[in-house]
Coordinates of C-alpha atoms in Angstrom, one line a residue:
M1 CA 38.5 112.5 78.5
K2 CA 38.9 109.1 80.3
K3 CA 41.2 109.8 83.5
R4 CA 43.6 106.8 84.4
G5 CA 45.3 107.8 87.9
K6 CA 45.9 110.9 89.4
F7 CA 47.5 112.8 86.8
L8 CA 47.1 111.1 83.3
A9 CA 50.0 113.4 82.2
A10 CA 52.4 112.7 85.0
A11 CA 52.1 109.2 84.0
L12 CA 54.0 109.7 80.4
A13 CA 57.3 107.9 81.3
V14 CA 60.1 108.8 78.5
L15 CA 60.0 107.8 75.0
L16 CA 62.3 105.1 73.8
T17 CA 62.6 102.2 71.7
V18 CA 63.0 99.6 72.9
S19 CA 63.9 95.6 73.3
L20 CA 62.5 93.2 76.5
A21 CA 63.3 89.8 77.1
A22 CA 61.1 88.7 79.3
C23 CA 62.3 86.4 82.8
Q24 CA 59.6 83.6 82.5
K25 CA 59.6 82.1 86.3
K26 CA 56.3 80.5 88.0
A27 CA 55.8 81.8 91.6
N28 CA 54.1 79.1 94.1
T29 CA 51.3 76.9 92.4
T30 CA 51.3 74.5 89.7
P31 CA 48.3 75.8 86.6
E32 CA 45.8 73.4 86.4
T33 CA 43.5 72.1 83.0
P34 CA 41.6 75.2 83.8
A35 CA 37.7 74.9 83.3
E36 CA 35.7 75.7 80.7
S37 CA 34.1 78.6 81.4
S38 CA 37.0 79.8 83.2
I39 CA 40.2 82.5 82.2
F40 CA 43.0 81.5 84.8
T41 CA 44.2 79.4 86.4
P42 CA 43.5 80.0 90.2
G43 CA 46.4 81.3 92.2
T44 CA 49.4 83.4 91.7
Y45 CA 51.8 83.3 89.3
E46 CA 55.6 85.7 89.1
G47 CA 56.6 88.0 85.7
K48 CA 59.3 89.6 85.3
A49 CA 60.4 91.6 81.9
N50 CA 64.1 94.9 82.0
G51 CA 61.6 98.2 82.8
F52 CA 63.5 101.7 82.4
H53 CA 65.6 101.7 84.6
G54 CA 66.3 97.0 85.8
E55 CA 63.4 94.7 86.1
I56 CA 59.8 94.8 86.9
K57 CA 58.8 92.3 89.1
L58 CA 54.6 92.0 89.2
T59 CA 53.1 89.2 91.4
V60 CA 49.6 88.0 89.7
T61 CA 46.5 86.8 91.7
V62 CA 44.0 85.6 90.1
D63 CA 41.1 83.5 90.5
A64 CA 38.7 81.6 87.3
T65 CA 38.1 84.2 86.1
K66 CA 39.2 88.0 86.9
I67 CA 42.5 89.4 87.7
V68 CA 42.3 89.3 91.6
D69 CA 45.5 92.0 93.0
I70 CA 48.7 92.8 91.2
K71 CA 52.7 93.4 93.1
A72 CA 54.9 95.6 91.7
V73 CA 58.4 94.8 92.0
H74 CA 60.3 97.5 90.5
T75 CA 63.1 100.2 89.7
E76 CA 61.0 103.0 87.8
T77 CA 61.4 107.0 88.2
Q78 CA 59.9 108.1 90.8
G79 CA 57.1 110.6 89.1
L80 CA 56.9 109.0 85.1
G81 CA 57.8 104.9 85.2
D82 CA 56.2 104.8 88.8
M83 CA 53.2 105.8 87.8
A84 CA 52.6 104.2 84.7
V85 CA 52.9 101.5 86.7
E86 CA 50.6 102.3 88.7
D87 CA 47.8 103.1 85.8
L88 CA 48.9 99.5 84.1
I89 CA 47.9 97.9 87.1
A90 CA 44.3 99.2 87.8
Q91 CA 43.4 98.7 84.3
A92 CA 44.6 95.1 84.5
K93 CA 41.8 94.9 87.5
E94 CA 39.6 96.9 86.5
K95 CA 39.3 94.8 82.8
S96 CA 41.2 91.3 84.1
S97 CA 42.8 91.8 80.6
L98 CA 45.8 92.8 78.3
A99 CA 43.7 94.9 76.1
L100 CA 45.9 97.8 77.8
D101 CA 45.7 102.0 77.4
L102 CA 49.5 101.7 77.6
M103 CA 51.0 105.3 78.2
S104 CA 52.2 107.8 75.2
G105 CA 54.3 105.9 72.9
A106 CA 56.1 102.9 73.2
T107 CA 58.2 102.9 76.6
Y108 CA 60.1 100.6 78.7
S109 CA 58.4 100.9 82.0
S110 CA 54.6 100.3 80.5
N111 CA 55.9 98.0 77.6
G112 CA 57.9 96.1 80.3
F113 CA 54.8 96.2 82.9
M114 CA 52.9 94.2 79.5
A115 CA 55.7 91.5 79.3
A116 CA 55.9 91.0 82.1
L117 CA 52.1 90.8 83.0
E118 CA 52.2 88.3 80.5
D119 CA 54.8 86.1 81.6
A120 CA 52.6 85.6 85.0
L121 CA 49.1 85.0 83.0
K122 CA 50.8 83.0 80.5
K123 CA 51.5 80.2 84.2
A124 CA 47.8 81.0 84.5
G125 CA 47.0 79.1 82.3
A126 CA 45.3 82.3 80.2
D127 CA 45.1 82.4 76.6
I128 CA 46.7 85.1 75.8
E129 CA 46.0 86.1 72.6
K130 CA 42.2 86.2 73.5
L131 CA 44.0 88.9 76.1
K132 CA 45.2 90.7 74.3
V133 CA 41.4 91.4 72.6
K134 CA 39.3 94.2 73.6
G135 CA 36.1 93.6 75.2
E136 CA 32.4 94.7 74.0
D137 CA 32.3 97.3 75.8
E138 CA 36.2 98.8 73.9
Q139 CA 33.9 98.0 70.9
S140 CA 31.6 100.0 70.6
A141 CA 30.4 100.7 67.2
Q142 CA 31.0 104.0 65.4
K143 CA 29.3 106.9 66.3
D144 CA 30.3 110.3 65.3
I145 CA 29.9 113.5 67.7
V146 CA 30.0 117.4 67.5
L147 CA 31.1 119.1 70.2
D148 CA 30.1 122.7 70.5
T149 CA 32.8 125.2 72.2
E150 CA 34.7 129.0 72.1
V151 CA 37.9 128.3 71.7
A152 CA 39.0 124.6 70.2
I153 CA 42.9 123.9 71.2
I154 CA 44.8 120.5 68.7
G155 CA 47.7 118.6 70.7
A156 CA 47.1 118.7 74.4
G157 CA 51.6 119.3 74.6
G158 CA 52.7 122.4 76.4
A159 CA 51.8 124.8 74.5
G160 CA 48.6 123.7 74.3
L161 CA 47.8 123.4 77.9
A162 CA 49.5 126.1 78.7
A163 CA 46.9 127.8 76.0
A164 CA 43.6 125.6 77.4
V165 CA 44.3 127.2 81.2
S166 CA 44.8 130.7 79.2
A167 CA 42.0 130.5 77.3
H168 CA 39.4 129.6 80.7
Q169 CA 41.1 131.9 82.6
N170 CA 40.1 135.4 80.1
G171 CA 36.7 133.6 80.5
A172 CA 36.2 131.2 77.7
K173 CA 35.1 127.3 77.5
V174 CA 37.1 125.4 75.5
V175 CA 37.5 122.3 73.7
V176 CA 41.4 120.0 73.5
V177 CA 42.5 117.1 71.1
E178 CA 45.6 114.8 71.9
K179 CA 45.7 112.8 69.0
M180 CA 48.5 110.6 71.6
P181 CA 46.6 107.9 74.5
N182 CA 48.0 110.6 76.4
V183 CA 48.8 114.2 77.5
G184 CA 52.0 115.9 77.7
G185 CA 53.9 116.0 73.9
N186 CA 57.7 116.4 74.0
T187 CA 57.2 118.8 77.1
I188 CA 56.2 115.7 79.7
I189 CA 59.9 114.3 78.6
S190 CA 62.2 117.2 78.5
G191 CA 64.8 118.2 80.6
S192 CA 62.6 121.2 81.8
A193 CA 65.3 123.8 81.5
Y194 CA 62.9 127.3 80.5
N195 CA 65.1 130.6 80.0
A196 CA 64.5 133.5 81.7
V197 CA 66.1 136.6 82.8
D198 CA 65.4 136.4 86.2
E199 CA 67.0 139.2 89.1
K200 CA 65.9 137.3 92.1
R201 CA 67.8 134.3 91.9
Q202 CA 70.9 135.1 89.5
S203 CA 72.1 137.9 91.3
A204 CA 71.8 135.9 94.9
M205 CA 73.6 133.7 92.1
G206 CA 76.3 136.7 91.5
I207 CA 75.3 136.6 88.4
E208 CA 74.8 139.4 85.6
D209 CA 72.4 139.7 82.5
S210 CA 69.4 141.4 80.7
I211 CA 66.7 140.8 78.3
E212 CA 68.5 142.6 76.8
K213 CA 71.3 139.8 76.6
H214 CA 69.2 136.8 76.9
Y215 CA 67.5 139.0 73.0
T216 CA 70.9 139.8 71.5
Q217 CA 71.3 136.3 72.4
T218 CA 68.9 134.6 70.5
Y219 CA 68.5 136.9 67.8
E220 CA 72.1 136.6 67.1
G221 CA 72.1 132.4 68.6
G222 CA 70.2 131.7 65.0
D223 CA 71.8 133.5 62.8
K224 CA 69.7 136.9 62.9
Q225 CA 66.4 135.4 60.9
G226 CA 64.8 134.9 64.0
D227 CA 62.0 137.9 63.7
P228 CA 63.0 140.4 66.5
A229 CA 59.1 141.3 66.7
L230 CA 58.5 137.6 68.0
I231 CA 62.1 137.4 70.1
R232 CA 61.1 140.9 72.0
V233 CA 57.4 138.4 72.5
L234 CA 60.2 135.5 74.0
V235 CA 62.3 137.5 76.0
E236 CA 60.3 140.3 77.7
N237 CA 57.2 137.9 78.7
A238 CA 59.7 134.4 79.8
Y239 CA 60.2 135.6 83.4
P240 CA 56.1 136.8 84.2
T241 CA 54.5 133.3 82.3
I242 CA 57.0 131.7 85.3
E243 CA 56.2 133.9 88.3
W244 CA 52.0 132.8 86.1
L245 CA 53.0 129.0 86.0
E246 CA 53.8 129.3 90.1
S247 CA 50.6 131.0 90.3
L248 CA 49.7 128.4 89.8
G249 CA 51.1 126.1 91.7
M250 CA 54.4 124.9 89.8
K251 CA 57.1 125.5 91.9
F252 CA 61.1 126.3 90.2
K253 CA 64.3 125.1 92.1
D254 CA 66.0 128.4 93.9
T255 CA 68.2 128.6 91.0
V256 CA 69.3 129.0 88.2
F257 CA 72.5 126.8 85.1
T258 CA 73.5 127.1 81.5
V259 CA 71.6 124.3 79.3
L260 CA 73.2 122.5 77.2
G261 CA 74.1 125.5 74.0
G262 CA 72.3 127.7 76.2
L263 CA 75.1 130.2 75.7
W264 CA 73.8 131.8 79.7
P265 CA 73.3 130.5 82.8
R266 CA 69.1 132.1 83.1
A267 CA 68.1 128.3 83.1
H268 CA 65.1 127.8 85.4
K269 CA 64.7 124.0 86.8
P270 CA 61.5 122.4 87.6
V271 CA 61.4 120.2 90.8
E272 CA 59.4 117.7 89.6
P273 CA 61.1 116.1 87.5
L274 CA 62.1 115.8 83.2
G275 CA 58.3 118.2 81.7
T276 CA 56.2 116.6 84.8
G277 CA 56.1 120.0 87.0
Y278 CA 54.1 121.6 84.0
I279 CA 51.7 120.1 82.1
N280 CA 51.0 118.5 86.8
T281 CA 50.6 122.2 87.3
Y282 CA 48.6 122.9 84.1
M283 CA 46.5 119.3 84.4
N284 CA 45.3 120.6 88.0
Y285 CA 44.4 123.4 86.6
I286 CA 42.3 121.4 84.0
N287 CA 41.4 119.1 86.5
Q288 CA 39.2 121.4 89.0
H289 CA 37.4 122.6 85.5
Q290 CA 36.6 119.6 83.9
D291 CA 32.7 121.3 83.2
E292 CA 34.7 123.9 81.1
I293 CA 37.8 122.4 80.1
K294 CA 36.9 119.7 77.6
I295 CA 40.7 116.9 76.4
L296 CA 40.0 114.4 74.2
T297 CA 42.8 112.0 73.6
E298 CA 42.7 109.9 70.9
T299 CA 41.1 111.7 68.5
E300 CA 43.5 113.2 65.8
A301 CA 42.4 115.9 64.3
K302 CA 42.6 116.1 60.1
T303 CA 41.2 119.7 59.1
L304 CA 40.1 122.7 59.1
I305 CA 36.7 124.9 58.8
Q306 CA 36.9 127.8 57.4
N307 CA 32.9 129.5 57.1
T308 CA 32.2 130.9 54.0
E309 CA 33.8 134.2 54.8
G310 CA 37.5 132.8 55.3
R311 CA 36.5 133.0 59.2
V312 CA 38.6 129.3 61.2
V313 CA 35.9 128.5 62.8
G314 CA 36.3 124.4 63.4
F315 CA 38.1 121.3 62.9
E316 CA 37.5 117.9 62.0
A317 CA 39.1 115.3 63.9
Q318 CA 39.2 110.8 64.2
G319 CA 38.1 109.6 67.0
K320 CA 37.7 106.0 68.7
N321 CA 34.6 105.9 68.0
G322 CA 33.7 107.9 64.6
K323 CA 34.4 111.4 63.7
V324 CA 35.0 114.8 66.1
T325 CA 34.1 117.4 64.9
V326 CA 34.6 120.5 67.0
N327 CA 33.2 124.1 66.4
A328 CA 34.3 126.9 68.3
S329 CA 33.0 130.6 67.8
K330 CA 36.1 132.3 69.1
G331 CA 38.4 130.3 67.5
V332 CA 41.1 127.6 67.1
I333 CA 44.1 127.0 68.6
I334 CA 47.4 124.1 66.6
A335 CA 49.9 123.4 69.5
S336 CA 50.9 120.4 68.0
G337 CA 54.4 120.8 68.0
G338 CA 56.9 119.9 64.7
F339 CA 58.4 116.9 62.8
G340 CA 60.7 116.2 64.5
A341 CA 59.5 112.1 64.0
N342 CA 58.7 112.9 61.0
I343 CA 61.5 111.0 58.6
A344 CA 60.0 111.5 55.5
M345 CA 59.0 114.9 56.0
R346 CA 62.6 115.9 58.3
D347 CA 64.4 114.8 54.4
K348 CA 61.7 116.4 53.1
Y349 CA 63.1 119.5 54.4
N350 CA 66.7 119.4 55.6
T351 CA 69.1 121.1 53.0
L352 CA 71.9 121.7 56.2
W353 CA 72.7 118.7 57.5
P354 CA 74.2 115.2 56.2
T355 CA 70.9 113.0 55.0
L356 CA 69.1 112.4 58.3
T357 CA 67.4 109.2 58.2
N358 CA 69.0 107.0 60.5
I359 CA 69.9 109.5 62.7
K360 CA 66.6 108.7 65.2
T361 CA 65.3 111.5 67.4
T362 CA 64.7 113.0 71.3
N363 CA 60.2 113.8 70.0
H364 CA 58.4 111.6 71.0
K365 CA 56.6 109.6 68.6
G366 CA 53.3 111.7 67.7
A367 CA 55.8 115.2 66.6
T368 CA 55.2 114.0 62.8
G369 CA 53.7 117.7 61.5
D370 CA 50.2 117.1 60.6
G371 CA 49.0 120.3 62.2
I372 CA 51.8 122.4 59.8
V373 CA 50.2 120.0 56.8
M374 CA 46.7 120.7 57.8
A375 CA 47.6 124.9 58.3
E376 CA 48.6 125.2 55.1
A377 CA 46.3 123.2 53.5
I378 CA 44.1 126.3 53.4
N379 CA 47.3 128.7 52.6
A380 CA 49.1 129.1 56.0
D381 CA 51.9 130.3 55.2
I382 CA 54.6 127.8 56.3
I383 CA 58.5 129.4 57.1
Q384 CA 61.8 128.2 57.7
M385 CA 61.2 124.5 57.6
E386 CA 64.9 124.2 56.8
N387 CA 66.3 124.4 60.3
I388 CA 66.0 121.3 61.7
Q389 CA 68.2 120.9 64.6
L390 CA 71.1 118.3 66.4
L391 CA 72.3 117.9 69.1
P392 CA 75.0 116.1 70.5
M393 CA 73.7 114.4 72.7
G394 CA 71.9 111.4 71.7
D395 CA 71.9 108.3 73.9
P396 CA 73.4 105.7 71.0
I397 CA 70.1 102.9 71.2
T398 CA 68.0 104.9 71.5
G399 CA 68.0 108.7 69.7
S400 CA 66.8 110.1 73.2
L401 CA 68.4 112.7 75.9
S402 CA 67.8 110.5 79.0
G403 CA 71.5 109.0 80.4
N404 CA 73.2 112.9 79.5
I405 CA 75.4 112.8 82.9
E406 CA 75.9 116.4 82.4
Q407 CA 74.2 118.8 84.9
G408 CA 75.3 121.5 83.5
V409 CA 77.7 123.3 80.5
E410 CA 80.6 124.7 83.3
N411 CA 81.0 121.2 85.1
R412 CA 81.8 118.9 82.0
I413 CA 84.1 118.1 78.7
F414 CA 84.1 116.3 75.5
V415 CA 86.3 113.7 74.1
N416 CA 86.1 111.4 70.9
A417 CA 87.5 108.4 70.2
A418 CA 91.1 109.3 70.9
G419 CA 90.7 111.3 74.2
N420 CA 90.8 114.0 72.6
R421 CA 88.4 117.6 73.0
F422 CA 87.2 118.5 70.0
V423 CA 84.6 121.4 70.6
D424 CA 83.4 124.9 72.6
E425 CA 81.5 122.8 74.8
G426 CA 79.9 126.3 75.9
A427 CA 78.9 126.8 71.4
R428 CA 76.0 126.9 69.9
R429 CA 73.9 123.4 69.4
D430 CA 74.7 123.4 65.7
V431 CA 78.0 124.0 66.1
M432 CA 79.3 121.6 68.6
T433 CA 76.5 118.7 66.4
K434 CA 78.4 119.3 63.3
A435 CA 81.7 118.9 65.0
L436 CA 81.0 116.1 66.7
M437 CA 79.7 114.7 63.0
A438 CA 83.6 114.6 61.8
Q439 CA 84.8 113.0 64.6
T440 CA 86.0 109.4 64.1
D441 CA 81.9 107.1 64.6
A442 CA 79.6 110.6 65.4
M443 CA 80.4 109.5 68.8
M444 CA 82.3 111.0 72.5
W445 CA 82.1 110.0 75.5
V446 CA 81.1 113.6 78.5
I447 CA 83.0 113.5 81.1
V448 CA 82.4 114.9 84.6
D449 CA 83.8 114.4 88.5
Q450 CA 82.6 114.0 91.6
H451 CA 81.5 117.8 91.5
S452 CA 77.8 116.9 89.2
Y453 CA 78.1 114.0 91.5
P454 CA 78.3 114.6 95.4
T455 CA 77.0 110.5 95.9
G456 CA 75.9 107.8 94.1
D457 CA 72.3 109.1 93.9
T458 CA 72.5 112.5 92.7
V459 CA 70.1 112.3 89.6
N460 CA 71.1 113.6 86.5
N461 CA 68.0 116.7 85.3
F462 CA 66.1 112.7 83.5
N463 CA 65.4 111.8 87.7
E464 CA 68.4 108.9 86.8
S465 CA 70.7 108.4 89.8
I466 CA 74.5 107.9 88.0
D467 CA 74.9 104.0 90.3
S468 CA 72.2 103.9 87.7
L469 CA 73.0 104.0 85.4
V470 CA 76.1 102.7 85.4
E471 CA 74.5 99.7 87.3
Q472 CA 73.3 99.0 83.7
G473 CA 76.3 100.4 81.3
R474 CA 75.5 104.0 80.2
A475 CA 77.2 105.3 82.6
Y476 CA 81.5 104.5 83.5
K477 CA 82.9 105.5 86.9
A478 CA 86.8 105.4 88.1
D479 CA 88.9 106.5 90.3
T480 CA 91.6 107.8 88.4
L481 CA 90.9 109.1 84.8
E482 CA 93.3 106.1 83.5
D483 CA 90.9 103.9 85.1
L484 CA 87.9 105.9 82.7
A485 CA 90.4 105.7 79.6
K486 CA 90.3 102.1 80.2
Q487 CA 86.6 101.7 80.5
I488 CA 85.6 103.6 77.5
G489 CA 88.3 102.4 75.5
V490 CA 89.9 105.9 74.7
D491 CA 94.1 107.0 75.3
P492 CA 94.9 107.1 79.1
Q493 CA 97.9 109.5 78.5
N494 CA 94.7 111.6 75.8
L495 CA 92.4 111.6 78.4
V496 CA 94.4 112.6 81.4
K497 CA 96.0 115.5 78.9
A498 CA 92.3 116.6 77.4
V499 CA 91.9 116.8 81.6
E500 CA 95.0 118.7 82.3
A501 CA 94.7 121.6 79.6
F502 CA 90.6 122.1 80.7
N503 CA 91.2 122.5 84.3
A504 CA 94.5 125.1 83.2
S505 CA 92.4 127.1 81.9
V506 CA 89.6 127.1 84.3
D507 CA 92.6 128.9 85.6
S508 CA 93.1 131.7 82.9
K509 CA 90.2 132.0 81.6
V510 CA 91.7 130.9 78.2
D511 CA 91.5 127.8 76.1
E512 CA 92.1 126.5 72.8
F513 CA 88.8 125.9 71.9
G514 CA 87.1 129.9 72.4
R515 CA 85.6 127.9 75.2
T516 CA 83.8 131.4 77.6
L517 CA 82.2 129.3 80.4
F518 CA 83.7 127.5 84.4
K519 CA 83.4 126.9 87.5
D520 CA 85.2 123.7 88.2
K521 CA 88.0 122.0 88.0
L522 CA 87.8 118.1 87.0
D523 CA 90.4 116.9 90.1
T524 CA 88.0 115.2 91.8
A525 CA 87.2 111.7 91.8
P526 CA 85.3 109.4 90.9
F527 CA 85.0 110.8 87.2
Y528 CA 82.3 110.3 84.9
A529 CA 82.0 109.2 81.0
G530 CA 78.6 108.4 79.1
K531 CA 78.4 108.0 75.2
R532 CA 76.8 110.5 73.2
V533 CA 75.8 110.7 69.4
P534 CA 74.1 113.8 67.5
T535 CA 69.7 113.1 67.2
V536 CA 67.9 115.2 65.5
H537 CA 66.1 117.5 68.3
H538 CA 63.7 120.9 67.4
T539 CA 62.2 122.0 64.1
M540 CA 62.5 126.0 64.4
G541 CA 60.5 126.7 61.2
G542 CA 56.1 125.8 60.8
I543 CA 53.4 127.8 60.9
K544 CA 54.2 132.3 60.0
I545 CA 52.3 134.1 63.6
T546 CA 51.9 137.7 64.4
T547 CA 53.0 138.4 68.0
E548 CA 49.7 137.2 68.9
T549 CA 50.2 134.0 67.9
R550 CA 47.9 134.8 64.8
V551 CA 48.1 133.1 61.8
V552 CA 49.3 134.9 59.4
D553 CA 48.5 133.7 55.2
K554 CA 50.3 133.4 52.4
N555 CA 49.9 137.3 51.7
G556 CA 50.8 138.3 53.9
V557 CA 46.7 138.3 56.1
V558 CA 46.2 136.7 59.3
I559 CA 43.9 133.6 59.1
P560 CA 40.7 135.6 61.5
G561 CA 40.2 132.7 64.0
L562 CA 43.3 130.9 64.0
F563 CA 46.2 130.4 66.5
A564 CA 49.1 128.5 66.6
A565 CA 51.7 128.6 69.5
G566 CA 55.1 126.1 69.7
E567 CA 56.7 123.9 68.2
V568 CA 54.4 124.1 65.4
T569 CA 55.5 128.0 64.5
G570 CA 57.8 129.5 62.6
G571 CA 60.3 132.1 63.2
I572 CA 61.1 133.0 66.7
H573 CA 64.4 130.6 67.1
G574 CA 66.0 131.6 62.9
T575 CA 68.4 128.9 62.2
N576 CA 69.9 127.9 65.1
R577 CA 67.9 127.7 68.9
L578 CA 69.5 128.9 72.3
G579 CA 68.8 125.4 74.6
G580 CA 66.8 127.0 77.5
N581 CA 63.9 128.5 74.9
A582 CA 62.1 126.0 73.6
L583 CA 59.6 126.0 77.0
A584 CA 59.9 129.8 77.6
D585 CA 58.5 129.6 74.2
V586 CA 55.7 126.8 74.3
N587 CA 54.6 128.6 77.8
T588 CA 54.8 131.8 77.0
F589 CA 53.3 131.9 73.7
G590 CA 50.1 129.0 75.0
R591 CA 49.8 131.7 77.4
I592 CA 49.2 134.0 75.0
A593 CA 47.3 132.4 72.0
G594 CA 44.9 131.4 75.1
A595 CA 44.2 134.7 76.1
T596 CA 43.7 136.0 71.9
A597 CA 41.7 133.7 71.0
A598 CA 39.6 134.2 74.5
K599 CA 38.9 137.2 72.6
G600 CA 37.2 136.4 70.2
N601 CA 38.3 138.8 68.0

């Protein structure tokens, strides 16, 4: 795998659909007509474009044939967007072109950088279209390759990387293929909440919890459609998997919280932003064992290979330069994620929601259900595909979870376009989303106060400061509820009444919508509001597995040599996944899959 930057995974910026407006300004030279053999007019030029958190400004120095230096001024997210910019600077200097490998998916940070770089190089007299063509060294002849390993994994998101590390720890050599340019999948852009019963952290906060409570809430929260045996594995192994992650160097905060739709305060939050902590932890390990764990990006698995006895012994994939055949002597693990970004597939299976065609998604663009299709092609049982989860927390423009101003369930309310509450804000995700869809324009405002943001530089669960969100117009701030109501266009009297009623419920613990999760009143300025809409978030259906992650066929018989873990599987969560259970699922079952496959039986 080609490494770009310290950790390929952590360079991923948040997935968003982006519209960039580049501003052109020359720095300190006047382009002259380049010599016939030159590419640029030597000098230093400035380029600008919009990034994720505002303007990206590049100062680019060139000589006649190459990019000599690039200096960047920006406010991109630390640990994500800033690393994307650093990675692209290194590539641009190495290649002296615009044919760069962008971060996985179309992102504000990477596309903003490219627009700013193009702006600067135009002023340097470059032929922009020619610079976008890859050089001969990158247009190598098609060449098929064959790789022999013990455990082969399809997908390099959280489940796939967990499986890779676990398989290696259990003595296996590993090959991982990932169709996207970078590893990380949905895990790296997640809000990072991880549910686990944790006596140490919860007891310190006065929170009573138990494995049985987590089991019951998960089972009943999915309308009792989840497989009880799989749920039992999840809740019993969630915390041991946190301990495993910590043994690998990952750090979690000392407190837990209730994540949206999580129903109870047991969500753990990593120290690193978004899901980068999980991916960095796995990549740290993998980078230390590169001779025995190989990752191929931009390599899309297409077909599973079975021997004459029906055992899965590998798969065929399409790489950048030809066909890649991976032979696996011990097992193949499918960890390719769900199908939230596949509109046709969503519409094919959806029976629970109005049409999902025009609903955006929180998922990265590679979440298209490929692994499910491959497994079904060899008669694997595919179950509960209609169970598609929506959230009420999508960004109105992109559908992503970024920009969400809530910090936890207990300290915020939802109001509709009239300024009225309309649902229990601590309810199941499907309950809240259905209630939101019944509101005018299917939109709502999240309302919080200083309890959630003690200072302007306090960040949300996506590492965005509240001040930056207000500056970008993605959140609103006021010293009074009346002023906040005017800013967001709702009836001031209604908003004030809604907050007053909520505050009374904090004292009485009796709420008109049946809410039971409370902490602080909304009574301390400044007050904040953020707009949210429904968005497709998780697909609970997929490949049927056993408690050891072995894939079973339509007759209930295990398919030898084939395993699956993560969102590609079905039957764990039922009709509705509790918030915070996805990362517990991904990491726990990824770990189990790696260990099971390494046994080779």
